[in-house]
PDB file of C-alpha atoms in Angstrom:
ATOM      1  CA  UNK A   1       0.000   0.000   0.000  1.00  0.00           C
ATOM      2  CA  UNK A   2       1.093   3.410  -1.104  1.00  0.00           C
ATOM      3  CA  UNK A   3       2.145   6.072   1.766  1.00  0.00           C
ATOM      4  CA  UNK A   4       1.512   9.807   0.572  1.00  0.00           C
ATOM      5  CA  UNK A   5       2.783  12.613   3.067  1.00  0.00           C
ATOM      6  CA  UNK A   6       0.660  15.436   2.908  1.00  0.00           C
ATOM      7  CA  UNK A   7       2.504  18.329   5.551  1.00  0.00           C
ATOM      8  CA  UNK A   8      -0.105  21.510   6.957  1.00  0.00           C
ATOM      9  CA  UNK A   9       1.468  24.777   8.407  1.00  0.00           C
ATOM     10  CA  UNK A  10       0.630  26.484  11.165  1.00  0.00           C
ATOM     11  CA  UNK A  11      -0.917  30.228  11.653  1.00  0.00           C
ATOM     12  CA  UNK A  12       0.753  32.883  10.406  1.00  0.00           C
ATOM     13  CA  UNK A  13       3.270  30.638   8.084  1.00  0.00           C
ATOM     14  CA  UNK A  14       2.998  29.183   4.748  1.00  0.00           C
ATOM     15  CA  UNK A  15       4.276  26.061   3.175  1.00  0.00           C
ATOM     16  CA  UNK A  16       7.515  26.950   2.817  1.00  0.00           C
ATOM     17  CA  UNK A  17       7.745  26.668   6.464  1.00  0.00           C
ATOM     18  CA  UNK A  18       8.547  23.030   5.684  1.00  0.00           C
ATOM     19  CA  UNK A  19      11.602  23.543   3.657  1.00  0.00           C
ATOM     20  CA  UNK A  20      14.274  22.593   5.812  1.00  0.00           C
ATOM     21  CA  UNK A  21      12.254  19.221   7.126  1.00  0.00           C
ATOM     22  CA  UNK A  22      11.423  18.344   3.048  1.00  0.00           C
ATOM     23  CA  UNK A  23      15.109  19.313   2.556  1.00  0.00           C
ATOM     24  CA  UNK A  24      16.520  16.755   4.942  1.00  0.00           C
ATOM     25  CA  UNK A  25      13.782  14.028   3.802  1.00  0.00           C
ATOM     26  CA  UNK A  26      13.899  13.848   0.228  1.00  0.00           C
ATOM     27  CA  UNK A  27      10.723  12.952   0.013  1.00  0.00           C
ATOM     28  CA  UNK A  28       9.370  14.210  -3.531  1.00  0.00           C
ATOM     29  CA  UNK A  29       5.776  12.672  -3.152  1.00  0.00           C
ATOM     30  CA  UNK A  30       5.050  14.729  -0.683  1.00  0.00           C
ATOM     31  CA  UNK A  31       2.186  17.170  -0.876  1.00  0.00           C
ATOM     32  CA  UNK A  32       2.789  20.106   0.996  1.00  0.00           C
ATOM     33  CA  UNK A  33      -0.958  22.232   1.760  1.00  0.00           C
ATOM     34  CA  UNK A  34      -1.391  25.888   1.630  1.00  0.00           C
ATOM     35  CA  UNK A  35      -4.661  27.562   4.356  1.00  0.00           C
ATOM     36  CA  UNK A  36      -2.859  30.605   3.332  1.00  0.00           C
ATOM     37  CA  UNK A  37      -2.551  32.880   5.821  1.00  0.00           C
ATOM     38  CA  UNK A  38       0.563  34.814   3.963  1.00  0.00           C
ATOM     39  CA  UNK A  39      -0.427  35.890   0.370  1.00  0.00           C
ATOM     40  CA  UNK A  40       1.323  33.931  -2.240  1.00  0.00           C
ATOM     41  CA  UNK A  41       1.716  33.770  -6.180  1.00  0.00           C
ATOM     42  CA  UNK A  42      -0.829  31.468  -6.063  1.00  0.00           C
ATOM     43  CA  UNK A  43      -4.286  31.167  -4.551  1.00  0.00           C
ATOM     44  CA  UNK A  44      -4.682  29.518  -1.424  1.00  0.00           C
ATOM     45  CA  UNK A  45      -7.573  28.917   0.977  1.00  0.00           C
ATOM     46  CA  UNK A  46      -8.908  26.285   3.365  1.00  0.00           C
ATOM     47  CA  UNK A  47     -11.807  25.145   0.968  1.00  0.00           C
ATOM     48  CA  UNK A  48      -8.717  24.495  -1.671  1.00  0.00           C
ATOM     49  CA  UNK A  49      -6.652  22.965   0.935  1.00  0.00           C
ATOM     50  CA  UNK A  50      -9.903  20.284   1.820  1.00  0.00           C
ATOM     51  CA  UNK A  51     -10.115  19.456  -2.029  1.00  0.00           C
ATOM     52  CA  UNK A  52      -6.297  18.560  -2.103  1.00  0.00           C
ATOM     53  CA  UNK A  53      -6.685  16.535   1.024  1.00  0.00           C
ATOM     54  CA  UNK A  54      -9.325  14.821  -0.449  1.00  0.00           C
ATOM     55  CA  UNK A  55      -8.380  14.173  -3.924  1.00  0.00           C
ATOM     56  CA  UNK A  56      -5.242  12.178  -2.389  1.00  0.00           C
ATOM     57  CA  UNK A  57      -7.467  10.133   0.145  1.00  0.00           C
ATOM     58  CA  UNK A  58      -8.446   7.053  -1.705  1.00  0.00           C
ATOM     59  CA  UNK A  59      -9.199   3.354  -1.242  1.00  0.00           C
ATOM     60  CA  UNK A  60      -6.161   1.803  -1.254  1.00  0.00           C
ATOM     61  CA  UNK A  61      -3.375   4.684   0.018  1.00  0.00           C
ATOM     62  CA  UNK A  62      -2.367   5.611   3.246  1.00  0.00           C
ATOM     63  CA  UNK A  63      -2.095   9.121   3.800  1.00  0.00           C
ATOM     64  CA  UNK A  64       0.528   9.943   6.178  1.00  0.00           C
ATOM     65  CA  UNK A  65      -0.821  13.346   7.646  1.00  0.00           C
ATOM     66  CA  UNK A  66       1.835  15.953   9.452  1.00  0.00           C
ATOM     67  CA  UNK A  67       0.826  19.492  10.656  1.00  0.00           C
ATOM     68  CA  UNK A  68       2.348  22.010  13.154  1.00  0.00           C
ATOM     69  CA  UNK A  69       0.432  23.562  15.275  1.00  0.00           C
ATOM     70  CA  UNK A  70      -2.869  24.182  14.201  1.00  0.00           C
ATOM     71  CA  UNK A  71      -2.102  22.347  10.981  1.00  0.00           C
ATOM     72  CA  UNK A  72      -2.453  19.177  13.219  1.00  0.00           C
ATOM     73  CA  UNK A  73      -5.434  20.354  14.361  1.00  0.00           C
ATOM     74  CA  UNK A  74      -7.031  21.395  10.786  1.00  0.00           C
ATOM     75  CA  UNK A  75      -5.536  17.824   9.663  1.00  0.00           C
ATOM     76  CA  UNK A  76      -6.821  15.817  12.690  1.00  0.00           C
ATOM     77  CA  UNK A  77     -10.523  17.066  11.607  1.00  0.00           C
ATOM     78  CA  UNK A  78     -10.217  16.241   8.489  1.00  0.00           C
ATOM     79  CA  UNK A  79      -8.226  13.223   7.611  1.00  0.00           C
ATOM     80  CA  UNK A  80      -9.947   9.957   6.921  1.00  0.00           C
ATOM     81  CA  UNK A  81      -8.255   7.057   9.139  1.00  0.00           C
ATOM     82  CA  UNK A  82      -9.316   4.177   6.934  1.00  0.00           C
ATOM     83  CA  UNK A  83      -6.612   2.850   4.770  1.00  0.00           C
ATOM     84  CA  UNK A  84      -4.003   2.757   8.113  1.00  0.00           C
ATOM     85  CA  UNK A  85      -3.490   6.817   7.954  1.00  0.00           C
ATOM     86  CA  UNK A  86      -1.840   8.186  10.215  1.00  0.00           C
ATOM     87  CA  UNK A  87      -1.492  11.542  11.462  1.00  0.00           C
ATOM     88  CA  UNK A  88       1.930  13.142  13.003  1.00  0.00           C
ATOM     89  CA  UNK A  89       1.580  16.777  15.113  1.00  0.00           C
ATOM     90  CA  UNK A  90       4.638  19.004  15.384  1.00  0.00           C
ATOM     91  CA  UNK A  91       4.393  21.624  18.377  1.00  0.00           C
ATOM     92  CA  UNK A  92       0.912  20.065  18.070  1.00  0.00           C
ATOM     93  CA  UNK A  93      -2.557  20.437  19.728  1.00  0.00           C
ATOM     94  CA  UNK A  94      -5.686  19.067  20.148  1.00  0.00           C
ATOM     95  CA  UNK A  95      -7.600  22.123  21.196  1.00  0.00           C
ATOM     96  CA  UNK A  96      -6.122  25.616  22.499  1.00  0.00           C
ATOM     97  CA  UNK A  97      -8.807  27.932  23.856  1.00  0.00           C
ATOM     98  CA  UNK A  98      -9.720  27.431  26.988  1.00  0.00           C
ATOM     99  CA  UNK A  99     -13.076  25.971  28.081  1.00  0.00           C
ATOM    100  CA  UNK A 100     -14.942  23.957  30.992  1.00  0.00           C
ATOM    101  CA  UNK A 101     -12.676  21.078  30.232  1.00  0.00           C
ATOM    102  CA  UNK A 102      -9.578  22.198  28.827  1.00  0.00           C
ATOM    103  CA  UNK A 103      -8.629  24.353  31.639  1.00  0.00           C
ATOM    104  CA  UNK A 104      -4.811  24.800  30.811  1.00  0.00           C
ATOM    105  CA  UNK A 105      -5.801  26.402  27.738  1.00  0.00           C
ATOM    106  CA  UNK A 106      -4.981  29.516  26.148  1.00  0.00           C
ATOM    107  CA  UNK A 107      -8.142  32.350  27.294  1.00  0.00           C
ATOM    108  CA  UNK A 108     -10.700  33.104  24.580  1.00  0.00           C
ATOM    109  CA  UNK A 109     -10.167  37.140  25.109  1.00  0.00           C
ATOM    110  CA  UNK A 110      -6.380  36.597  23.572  1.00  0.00           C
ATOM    111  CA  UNK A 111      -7.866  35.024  20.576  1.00  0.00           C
ATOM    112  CA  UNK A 112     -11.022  37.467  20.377  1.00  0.00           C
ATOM    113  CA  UNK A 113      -8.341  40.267  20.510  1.00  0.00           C
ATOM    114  CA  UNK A 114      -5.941  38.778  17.909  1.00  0.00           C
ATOM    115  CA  UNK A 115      -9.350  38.693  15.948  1.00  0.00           C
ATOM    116  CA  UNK A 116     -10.125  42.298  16.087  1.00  0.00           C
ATOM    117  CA  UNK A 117      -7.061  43.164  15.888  1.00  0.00           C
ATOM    118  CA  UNK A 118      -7.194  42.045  12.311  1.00  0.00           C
ATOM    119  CA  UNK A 119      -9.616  44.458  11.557  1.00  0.00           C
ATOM    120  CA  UNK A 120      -7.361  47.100  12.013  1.00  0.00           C
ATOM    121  CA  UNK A 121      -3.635  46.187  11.555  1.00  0.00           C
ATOM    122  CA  UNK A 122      -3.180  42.790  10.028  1.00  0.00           C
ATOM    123  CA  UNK A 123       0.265  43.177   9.792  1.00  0.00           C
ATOM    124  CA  UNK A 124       1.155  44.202  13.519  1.00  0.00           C
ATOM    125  CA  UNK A 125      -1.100  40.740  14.845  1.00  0.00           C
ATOM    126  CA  UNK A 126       0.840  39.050  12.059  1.00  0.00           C
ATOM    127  CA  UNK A 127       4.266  40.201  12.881  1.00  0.00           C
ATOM    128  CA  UNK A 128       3.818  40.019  16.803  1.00  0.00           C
ATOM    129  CA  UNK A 129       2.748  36.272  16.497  1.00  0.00           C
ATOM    130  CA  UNK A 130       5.743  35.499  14.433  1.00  0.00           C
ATOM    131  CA  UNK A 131       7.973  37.385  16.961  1.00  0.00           C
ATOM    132  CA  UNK A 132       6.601  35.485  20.122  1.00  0.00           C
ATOM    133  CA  UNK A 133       7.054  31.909  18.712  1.00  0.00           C
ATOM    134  CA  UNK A 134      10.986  33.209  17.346  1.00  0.00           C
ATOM    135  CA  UNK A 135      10.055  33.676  14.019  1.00  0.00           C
ATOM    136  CA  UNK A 136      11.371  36.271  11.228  1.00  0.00           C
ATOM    137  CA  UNK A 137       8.473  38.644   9.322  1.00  0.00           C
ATOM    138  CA  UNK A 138       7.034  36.977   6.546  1.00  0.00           C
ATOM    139  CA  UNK A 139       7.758  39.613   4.398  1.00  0.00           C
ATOM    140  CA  UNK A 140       4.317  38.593   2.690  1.00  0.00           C
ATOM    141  CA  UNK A 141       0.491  40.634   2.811  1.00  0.00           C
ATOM    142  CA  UNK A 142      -1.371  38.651   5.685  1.00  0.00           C
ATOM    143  CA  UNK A 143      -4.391  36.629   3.701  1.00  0.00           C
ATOM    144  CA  UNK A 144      -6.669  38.369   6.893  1.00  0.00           C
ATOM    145  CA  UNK A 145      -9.635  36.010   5.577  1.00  0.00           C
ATOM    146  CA  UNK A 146      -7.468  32.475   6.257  1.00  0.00           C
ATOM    147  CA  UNK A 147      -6.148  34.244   9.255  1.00  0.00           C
ATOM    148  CA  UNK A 148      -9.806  34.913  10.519  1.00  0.00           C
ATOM    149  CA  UNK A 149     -11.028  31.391   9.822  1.00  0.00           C
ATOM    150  CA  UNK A 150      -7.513  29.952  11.274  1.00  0.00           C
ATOM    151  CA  UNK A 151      -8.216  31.984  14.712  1.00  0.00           C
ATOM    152  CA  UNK A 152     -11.990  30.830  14.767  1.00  0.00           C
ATOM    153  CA  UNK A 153     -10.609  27.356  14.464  1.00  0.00           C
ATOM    154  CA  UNK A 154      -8.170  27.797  17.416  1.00  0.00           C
ATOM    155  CA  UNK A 155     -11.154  29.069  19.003  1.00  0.00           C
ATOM    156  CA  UNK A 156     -13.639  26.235  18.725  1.00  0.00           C
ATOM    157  CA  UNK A 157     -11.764  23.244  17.220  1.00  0.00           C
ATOM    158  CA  UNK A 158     -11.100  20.618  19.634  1.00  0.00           C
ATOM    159  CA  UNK A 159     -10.103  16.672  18.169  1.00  0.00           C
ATOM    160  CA  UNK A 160     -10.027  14.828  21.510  1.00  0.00           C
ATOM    161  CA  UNK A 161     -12.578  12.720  21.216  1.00  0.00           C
ATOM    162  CA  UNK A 162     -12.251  12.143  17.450  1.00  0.00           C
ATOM    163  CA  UNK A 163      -8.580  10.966  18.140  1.00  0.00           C
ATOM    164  CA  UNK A 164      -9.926   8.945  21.009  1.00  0.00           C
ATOM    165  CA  UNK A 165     -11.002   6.378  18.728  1.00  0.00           C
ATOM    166  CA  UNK A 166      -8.011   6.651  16.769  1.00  0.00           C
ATOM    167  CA  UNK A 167      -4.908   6.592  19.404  1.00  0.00           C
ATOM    168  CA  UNK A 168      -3.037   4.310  17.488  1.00  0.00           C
ATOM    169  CA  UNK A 169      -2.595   6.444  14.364  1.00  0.00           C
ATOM    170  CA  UNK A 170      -1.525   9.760  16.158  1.00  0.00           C
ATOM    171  CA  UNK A 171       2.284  10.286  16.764  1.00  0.00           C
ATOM    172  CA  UNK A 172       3.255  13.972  18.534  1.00  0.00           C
ATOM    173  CA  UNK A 173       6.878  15.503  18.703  1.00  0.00           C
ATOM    174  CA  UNK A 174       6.667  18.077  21.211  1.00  0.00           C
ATOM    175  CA  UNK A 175       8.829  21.235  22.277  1.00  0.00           C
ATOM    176  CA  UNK A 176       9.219  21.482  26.498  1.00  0.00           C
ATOM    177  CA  UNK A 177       9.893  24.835  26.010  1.00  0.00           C
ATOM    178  CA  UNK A 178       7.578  25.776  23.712  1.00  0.00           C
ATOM    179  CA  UNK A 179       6.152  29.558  24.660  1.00  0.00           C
ATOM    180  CA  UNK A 180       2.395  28.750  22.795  1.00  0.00           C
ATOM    181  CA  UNK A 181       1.548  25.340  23.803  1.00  0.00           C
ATOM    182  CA  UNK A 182       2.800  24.477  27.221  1.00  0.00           C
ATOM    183  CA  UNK A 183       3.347  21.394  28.130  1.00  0.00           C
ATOM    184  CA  UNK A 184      -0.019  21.359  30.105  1.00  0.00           C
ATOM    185  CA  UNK A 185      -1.598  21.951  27.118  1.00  0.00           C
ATOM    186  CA  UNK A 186      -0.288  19.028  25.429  1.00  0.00           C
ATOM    187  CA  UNK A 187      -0.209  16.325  27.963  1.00  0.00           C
ATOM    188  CA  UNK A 188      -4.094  17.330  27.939  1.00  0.00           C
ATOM    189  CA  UNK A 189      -4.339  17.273  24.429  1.00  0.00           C
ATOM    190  CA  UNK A 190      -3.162  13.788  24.308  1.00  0.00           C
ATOM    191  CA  UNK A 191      -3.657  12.372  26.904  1.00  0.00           C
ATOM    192  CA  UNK A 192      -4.043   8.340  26.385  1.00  0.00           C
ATOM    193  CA  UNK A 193      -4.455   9.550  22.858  1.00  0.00           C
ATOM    194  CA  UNK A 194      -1.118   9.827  20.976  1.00  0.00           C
ATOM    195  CA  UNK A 195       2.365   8.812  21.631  1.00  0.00           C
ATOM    196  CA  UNK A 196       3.904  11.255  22.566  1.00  0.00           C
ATOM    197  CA  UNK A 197       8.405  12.303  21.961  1.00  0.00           C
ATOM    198  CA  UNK A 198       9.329  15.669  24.456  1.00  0.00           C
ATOM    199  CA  UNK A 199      12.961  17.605  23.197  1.00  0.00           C
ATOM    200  CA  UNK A 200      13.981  20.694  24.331  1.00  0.00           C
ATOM    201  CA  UNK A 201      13.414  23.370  21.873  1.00  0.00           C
ATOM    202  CA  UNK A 202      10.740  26.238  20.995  1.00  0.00           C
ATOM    203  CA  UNK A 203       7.533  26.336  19.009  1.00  0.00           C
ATOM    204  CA  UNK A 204       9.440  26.383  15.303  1.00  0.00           C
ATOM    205  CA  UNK A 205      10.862  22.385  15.964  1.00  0.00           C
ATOM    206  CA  UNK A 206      10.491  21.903  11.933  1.00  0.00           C
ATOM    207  CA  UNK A 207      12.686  25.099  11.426  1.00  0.00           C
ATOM    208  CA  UNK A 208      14.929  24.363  14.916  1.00  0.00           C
ATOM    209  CA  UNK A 209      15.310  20.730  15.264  1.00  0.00           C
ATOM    210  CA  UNK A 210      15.291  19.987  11.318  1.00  0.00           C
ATOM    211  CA  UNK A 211      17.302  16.490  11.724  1.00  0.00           C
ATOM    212  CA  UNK A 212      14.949  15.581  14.887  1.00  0.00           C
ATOM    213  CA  UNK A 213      11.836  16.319  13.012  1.00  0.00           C
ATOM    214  CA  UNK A 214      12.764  14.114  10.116  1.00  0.00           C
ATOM    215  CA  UNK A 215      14.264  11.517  12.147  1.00  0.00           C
ATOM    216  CA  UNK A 216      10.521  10.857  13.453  1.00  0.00           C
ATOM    217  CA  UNK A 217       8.913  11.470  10.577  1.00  0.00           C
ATOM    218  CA  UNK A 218      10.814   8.529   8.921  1.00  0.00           C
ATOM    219  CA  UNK A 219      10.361   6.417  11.569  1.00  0.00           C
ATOM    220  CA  UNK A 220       6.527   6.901  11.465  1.00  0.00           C
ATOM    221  CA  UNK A 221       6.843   6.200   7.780  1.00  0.00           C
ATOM    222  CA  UNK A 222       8.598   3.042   7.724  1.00  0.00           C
ATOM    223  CA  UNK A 223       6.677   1.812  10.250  1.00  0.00           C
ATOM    224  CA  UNK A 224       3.516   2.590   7.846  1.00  0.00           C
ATOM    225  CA  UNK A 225       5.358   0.566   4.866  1.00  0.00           C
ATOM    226  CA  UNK A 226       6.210  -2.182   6.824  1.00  0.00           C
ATOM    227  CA  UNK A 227       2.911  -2.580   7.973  1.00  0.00           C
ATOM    228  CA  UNK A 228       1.240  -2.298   4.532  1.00  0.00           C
ATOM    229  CA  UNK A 229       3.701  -5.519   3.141  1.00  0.00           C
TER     230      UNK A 229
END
C-alpha cells in the first residue's frame, strides 16, 4: 500500500515553512498544503486545501498526515483514518482555547483580541505572532480572511474525542519549552491519545530541530510501509 505525506502549516506561516524538514527528507511525493494565511503567487484557501486533502485520500493509500500547530489540528478534523493513515503533530494540539474542560488552555479574550485586531492592523497581529514563537516577518500581505477562519478554528476546534477512537494512528513531537503550547496543554491534548516524543526546543521544531523532526517522521513512515507488506 502506497504512503503519501501530505505536511499543513501552522498560523501565520505558509508552506515553505517546511523547507528545511522536506530538505533533509527527500521525500518528492510529498504534498505540501497551503490555508494561506501569507499571500502567495498562487491562490490559497482552506476550501482548496480540503479538495487537495481529499483528492489524495483514496481506497487503497495511506495518507501519512503531518501538521504544526494548528495544521495538526485542521488535519486531525479532516483526515480519513481508513486505509491505516496516520497523522503526526509538530508543536501540536488538540484544542487551544480554553473551556470547561480544557482548563490549561490559552483564554478566549487573547484570541477574540488577535481577531479584532485584524480588523485594524493585520500586519502588527501578524508580525507580533511570528515574533513570540521566534520567528522572522514573513515579508508577505497577511491573507486576513485564512487568518480569521484559522483563529476561529483555534477558538472552537477541539479533536479529543475524534482521536480517542483513533490513538493508534496519532504520533506527537513536542517542544518542552515551547512559549504557545505548554506542556499542560499538550499532555491534555493527548492524553491516552497519541504517543507522545518531548525535546527541548521552541515552538518552530520543523525550522529548529530539522534532523529531529525528520528523524521521526521517517520512523513513522517506515513503520507505515512495513505494515502495509
Amino acid at each position: 500500500m502506497p504512503v503519501q505525506p501530505v505536511f499543513v502549516h501552522g498560523w501565520g506561516f505558509g508552506p515553505d515553512f517546511w523547507s528545511p524538514v522536506q530538505a533533509a527528507l527527500g521525500w518528492t511525493d510529498a504534498l505540501m498544503l497551503d490555508l494561506g494565511f501569507v499571500e502567495q503567487a498562487h491562490p490559497a484557501s482552506f476550501a482548496r486545501a480540503l479538495q487537495q486533502l481529499q483528492a489524495v485520500q483514496v481506497p487503497g493509500r495511506a495518507v501519512l498526515g503531518v501538521g504544526h500547530s494548528l495544521g495538526f489540528l485542521w488535519l486531525a478534523q479532516h483526515m480519513d483514518f481508513a486505509c491505516a493513515s496516520k497523522v503526526v503533530g509538530i508543536n501540536a494540539l488538540a484544542a487551544f482555547a480554553a473551556r470547561e474542560t480544557f482548563a490549561c488552555g490559552i483564554p478566549a479574550r487573547v484570541l477574540q483580541r488577535m481577531l479584532k485586531g485584524l480588523s485594524d492592523t493585520p500586519e502588527k497581529v501578524l508580525t507580533d505572532f511570528r515574533n513570540r514563537c521566534g520567528a522572522p516577518p514573513t515579508g508577505c500581505a497577511p491573507g486576513v480572511p485564512n487568518l480569521r477562519l484559522g483563529l476561529d478554528l483555534l477558538l472552537t476546534g477541539d479533536v479529543r474525542s475524534r482521536l480517542a477512537q483513533r490513538a493508534e494512528y496519532c504520533h506527537v513531537l513536542a517542544a518542552r519549552q515551547d512559549p504557545l503550547v505548554s506542556t499542560a496543554m499538550t499532555e491534555e491534548s493527548f492524553a491516552g491519545l497519541a504517543d507522545i516524543q518531548w525535546v527541548e526546543g521552541g515552538h518552530l521544531l520543523p525550522q529548529t530541530h530539522v534532523q529531529a523532526c525528520a528523524a521521526f517522521l521517517r520512523a513513522v513512515r517506515e513503520t507505515m510501509e512495513q505494515d502495509a507488506k
